[in-house]
Amino acid sequence: PALSDAQARALLEAPDVSTGRGLRDRAMLAVLLYHGLRASELCALRVGDFAERRGFRSFMVQGKGGKIRYIPAHPKAVAAVDAYLETCDHRAELSAPLFVSSRRASASGPKGMTRARIRELIARHAGVAHLHPAMSRPHALRATAATNALEHGADIALVQDWLGHANPATTRLYDKRGQKPEESPSYRVSY
């Protein structure tokens, strides 16, 4: 399932940004919702993966099979990540995880987020935003990004590359443009 625009906004507003954790959580949610990353891809991001490329702030994402893709960062995600990094001690460590766990760091440095921890955080903020539990999974945020991009005119081939899909049929699963209830043939029937 994909979130509606209002639900996505509510989820983005759920973290308490008066705290470092809240800034981190909002930044993570923004990266997921504006870029359609998998939870594993979010976990793998390093500080140095969020950099300027060809005049645009971008994420260097390592996807399935080790494939690298460069995703231009949405301005709202840039603002959220920048606000989070301003509060971080590790912001100058390019090889450090971009999103660090608030749990104790190891002797080797800051500890990155795990997929399980990301699922927990999404579920907590989804509860604050009063979303159905089915909407609180990381993949629901990926589906939301893909569906929203397609509904707002993105080319399906570009969305395929953006999501890192090898098969176009996988991307088409997110294409709900023909499934809007208000456009149903039911409303075309006339007796």
Coordinates of C-alpha atoms in Angstrom, one line a residue:
P1 CA 0.0 0.0 0.0
A2 CA 1.0 3.6 -0.6
L3 CA 0.3 6.5 1.6
S4 CA -1.8 9.4 0.4
D5 CA -0.1 12.9 0.2
A6 CA -1.8 13.9 3.5
Q7 CA -0.6 10.7 5.2
A8 CA 3.0 11.2 4.0
R9 CA 3.0 14.8 5.2
A10 CA 1.6 13.6 8.6
L11 CA 4.4 11.0 8.9
L12 CA 7.1 13.6 8.0
E13 CA 5.7 15.9 10.7
A14 CA 5.5 13.1 13.4
P15 CA 9.1 13.3 14.8
D16 CA 9.8 15.9 17.5
V17 CA 12.4 18.0 15.8
S18 CA 13.4 19.7 19.0
T19 CA 15.6 16.7 19.7
G20 CA 18.6 15.2 17.8
R21 CA 16.7 11.9 17.5
G22 CA 13.7 13.7 16.0
L23 CA 15.9 15.5 13.5
R24 CA 17.5 12.2 12.5
D25 CA 14.1 10.5 12.2
R26 CA 12.6 13.2 10.1
A27 CA 15.7 13.1 7.8
M28 CA 15.4 9.4 7.5
L29 CA 11.7 9.6 6.7
A30 CA 12.4 12.3 4.1
V31 CA 15.1 10.3 2.4
L32 CA 12.7 7.3 2.2
L33 CA 9.6 9.2 1.1
Y34 CA 11.3 11.5 -1.4
H35 CA 13.7 8.9 -2.9
G36 CA 12.1 5.5 -2.7
L37 CA 15.1 3.8 -1.1
R38 CA 15.0 0.3 0.4
A39 CA 15.6 0.1 4.2
S40 CA 18.9 -1.7 3.5
E41 CA 20.0 1.1 1.1
L42 CA 19.2 3.7 3.8
C43 CA 21.3 1.7 6.3
A44 CA 24.2 1.5 3.9
L45 CA 24.4 5.3 3.3
R46 CA 27.6 7.0 4.5
V47 CA 28.1 10.7 5.2
G48 CA 30.2 10.9 2.0
D49 CA 27.4 9.4 -0.1
F50 CA 25.4 12.6 0.4
A51 CA 27.4 15.1 -1.7
E52 CA 27.2 17.4 -4.7
R53 CA 27.3 15.7 -8.0
R54 CA 27.0 17.6 -11.3
G55 CA 25.8 20.7 -9.5
F56 CA 23.1 18.9 -7.4
R57 CA 23.1 17.4 -4.0
S58 CA 22.7 13.7 -4.5
F59 CA 22.8 10.3 -2.8
M60 CA 25.1 7.6 -4.0
V61 CA 23.0 4.5 -3.3
Q62 CA 24.3 1.0 -3.4
G63 CA 21.4 -1.2 -4.4
K64 CA 20.8 -4.9 -4.9
G65 CA 23.7 -6.7 -6.5
G66 CA 26.1 -3.9 -5.6
K67 CA 24.7 -1.7 -8.3
I68 CA 25.4 2.0 -7.7
R69 CA 23.0 4.7 -8.6
Y70 CA 23.1 8.4 -8.1
I71 CA 19.8 10.0 -7.0
P72 CA 19.5 13.8 -7.0
A73 CA 18.2 14.8 -3.5
H74 CA 14.9 16.5 -3.2
P75 CA 15.2 20.0 -1.6
K76 CA 13.0 19.0 1.4
A77 CA 15.2 16.0 2.0
V78 CA 18.3 18.1 1.7
A79 CA 17.0 20.5 4.3
A80 CA 16.1 17.7 6.7
V81 CA 19.4 15.9 6.3
D82 CA 21.4 19.2 6.6
A83 CA 19.4 20.1 9.8
Y84 CA 20.2 16.6 11.2
L85 CA 23.9 16.7 10.3
E86 CA 24.3 20.1 12.0
T87 CA 23.7 18.3 15.3
C88 CA 26.1 15.4 14.6
D89 CA 29.6 14.9 15.8
H90 CA 30.3 12.5 12.8
R91 CA 29.3 14.9 10.0
A92 CA 32.9 15.4 8.9
E93 CA 33.7 11.6 8.9
L94 CA 32.9 10.7 5.3
S95 CA 33.0 7.0 5.9
A96 CA 30.8 7.1 8.9
P97 CA 27.1 6.0 8.6
L98 CA 24.9 8.9 7.5
F99 CA 22.2 7.9 10.0
V100 CA 23.6 6.7 13.3
S101 CA 21.9 4.8 16.0
S102 CA 21.2 6.8 19.2
R103 CA 22.3 3.7 21.0
R104 CA 25.9 3.5 22.2
A105 CA 28.7 3.8 19.6
S106 CA 31.2 1.0 19.3
A107 CA 34.9 1.5 19.8
S108 CA 35.3 1.7 16.0
G109 CA 33.0 4.8 15.8
P110 CA 29.3 5.6 15.4
K111 CA 27.0 2.7 14.8
G112 CA 24.7 2.8 11.8
M113 CA 21.0 2.1 11.8
T114 CA 19.7 -1.4 11.2
R115 CA 16.7 -2.4 9.1
A116 CA 14.9 -3.6 12.3
R117 CA 15.5 -0.3 14.0
I118 CA 14.3 1.6 10.9
R119 CA 11.1 -0.5 11.0
E120 CA 10.6 0.3 14.7
L121 CA 11.1 4.0 14.1
I122 CA 8.7 4.1 11.1
A123 CA 6.1 2.2 13.1
R124 CA 6.4 4.6 16.1
H125 CA 6.0 7.7 14.0
A126 CA 3.2 6.1 12.0
G127 CA 1.4 5.6 15.3
V128 CA 1.9 9.3 16.1
A129 CA 0.5 10.1 12.6
H130 CA -2.5 7.8 13.2
L131 CA -1.6 5.6 10.2
H132 CA -2.8 2.0 9.7
P133 CA -0.1 -0.5 10.8
A134 CA 0.1 -1.7 7.1
M135 CA 1.3 1.8 6.2
S136 CA 4.2 1.6 8.8
R137 CA 6.5 -0.6 6.9
P138 CA 9.6 0.7 5.1
H139 CA 8.3 -0.8 1.8
A140 CA 5.1 1.3 2.1
L141 CA 7.3 4.4 2.0
R142 CA 9.1 3.1 -1.1
A143 CA 5.7 2.4 -2.7
T144 CA 4.5 5.8 -1.7
A145 CA 7.5 7.5 -3.4
A146 CA 7.1 5.5 -6.6
T147 CA 3.4 5.9 -6.8
N148 CA 3.6 9.6 -6.1
A149 CA 6.3 10.2 -8.7
L150 CA 4.3 8.3 -11.3
E151 CA 1.1 10.2 -10.4
H152 CA 2.9 13.5 -10.8
G153 CA 4.1 12.7 -14.3
A154 CA 7.4 11.0 -13.9
D155 CA 8.4 8.7 -16.8
I156 CA 8.0 5.0 -15.8
A157 CA 11.5 4.2 -17.3
L158 CA 13.1 6.9 -15.1
V159 CA 11.2 5.6 -12.1
Q160 CA 12.6 2.1 -12.8
D161 CA 16.2 3.4 -12.8
W162 CA 15.5 5.6 -9.8
L163 CA 14.2 2.6 -7.8
G164 CA 17.0 0.4 -9.0
H165 CA 14.7 -2.2 -10.6
A166 CA 16.2 -4.5 -13.2
N167 CA 12.8 -5.6 -14.5
P168 CA 10.2 -3.0 -15.8
A169 CA 7.4 -5.3 -14.6
T170 CA 8.5 -4.7 -11.0
T171 CA 8.1 -0.9 -11.5
R172 CA 4.7 -1.3 -13.0
L173 CA 3.5 -2.8 -9.8
Y174 CA 3.7 0.7 -8.3
D175 CA 1.8 2.3 -11.2
K176 CA -1.6 3.0 -9.7
R177 CA -2.6 5.7 -12.1
G178 CA -5.3 3.6 -13.7
Q179 CA -6.7 2.5 -10.4
K180 CA -8.1 5.7 -9.1
P181 CA -11.6 5.0 -7.9
E182 CA -12.9 8.3 -9.4
E183 CA -11.7 7.1 -12.8
S184 CA -13.3 3.7 -12.6
P185 CA -15.4 2.5 -15.6
S186 CA -18.2 2.1 -13.1
Y187 CA -18.7 5.8 -13.4
R188 CA -18.9 5.6 -17.2
V189 CA -21.8 3.2 -17.2
S190 CA -25.0 4.8 -18.1
Y191 CA -28.5 3.2 -18.5

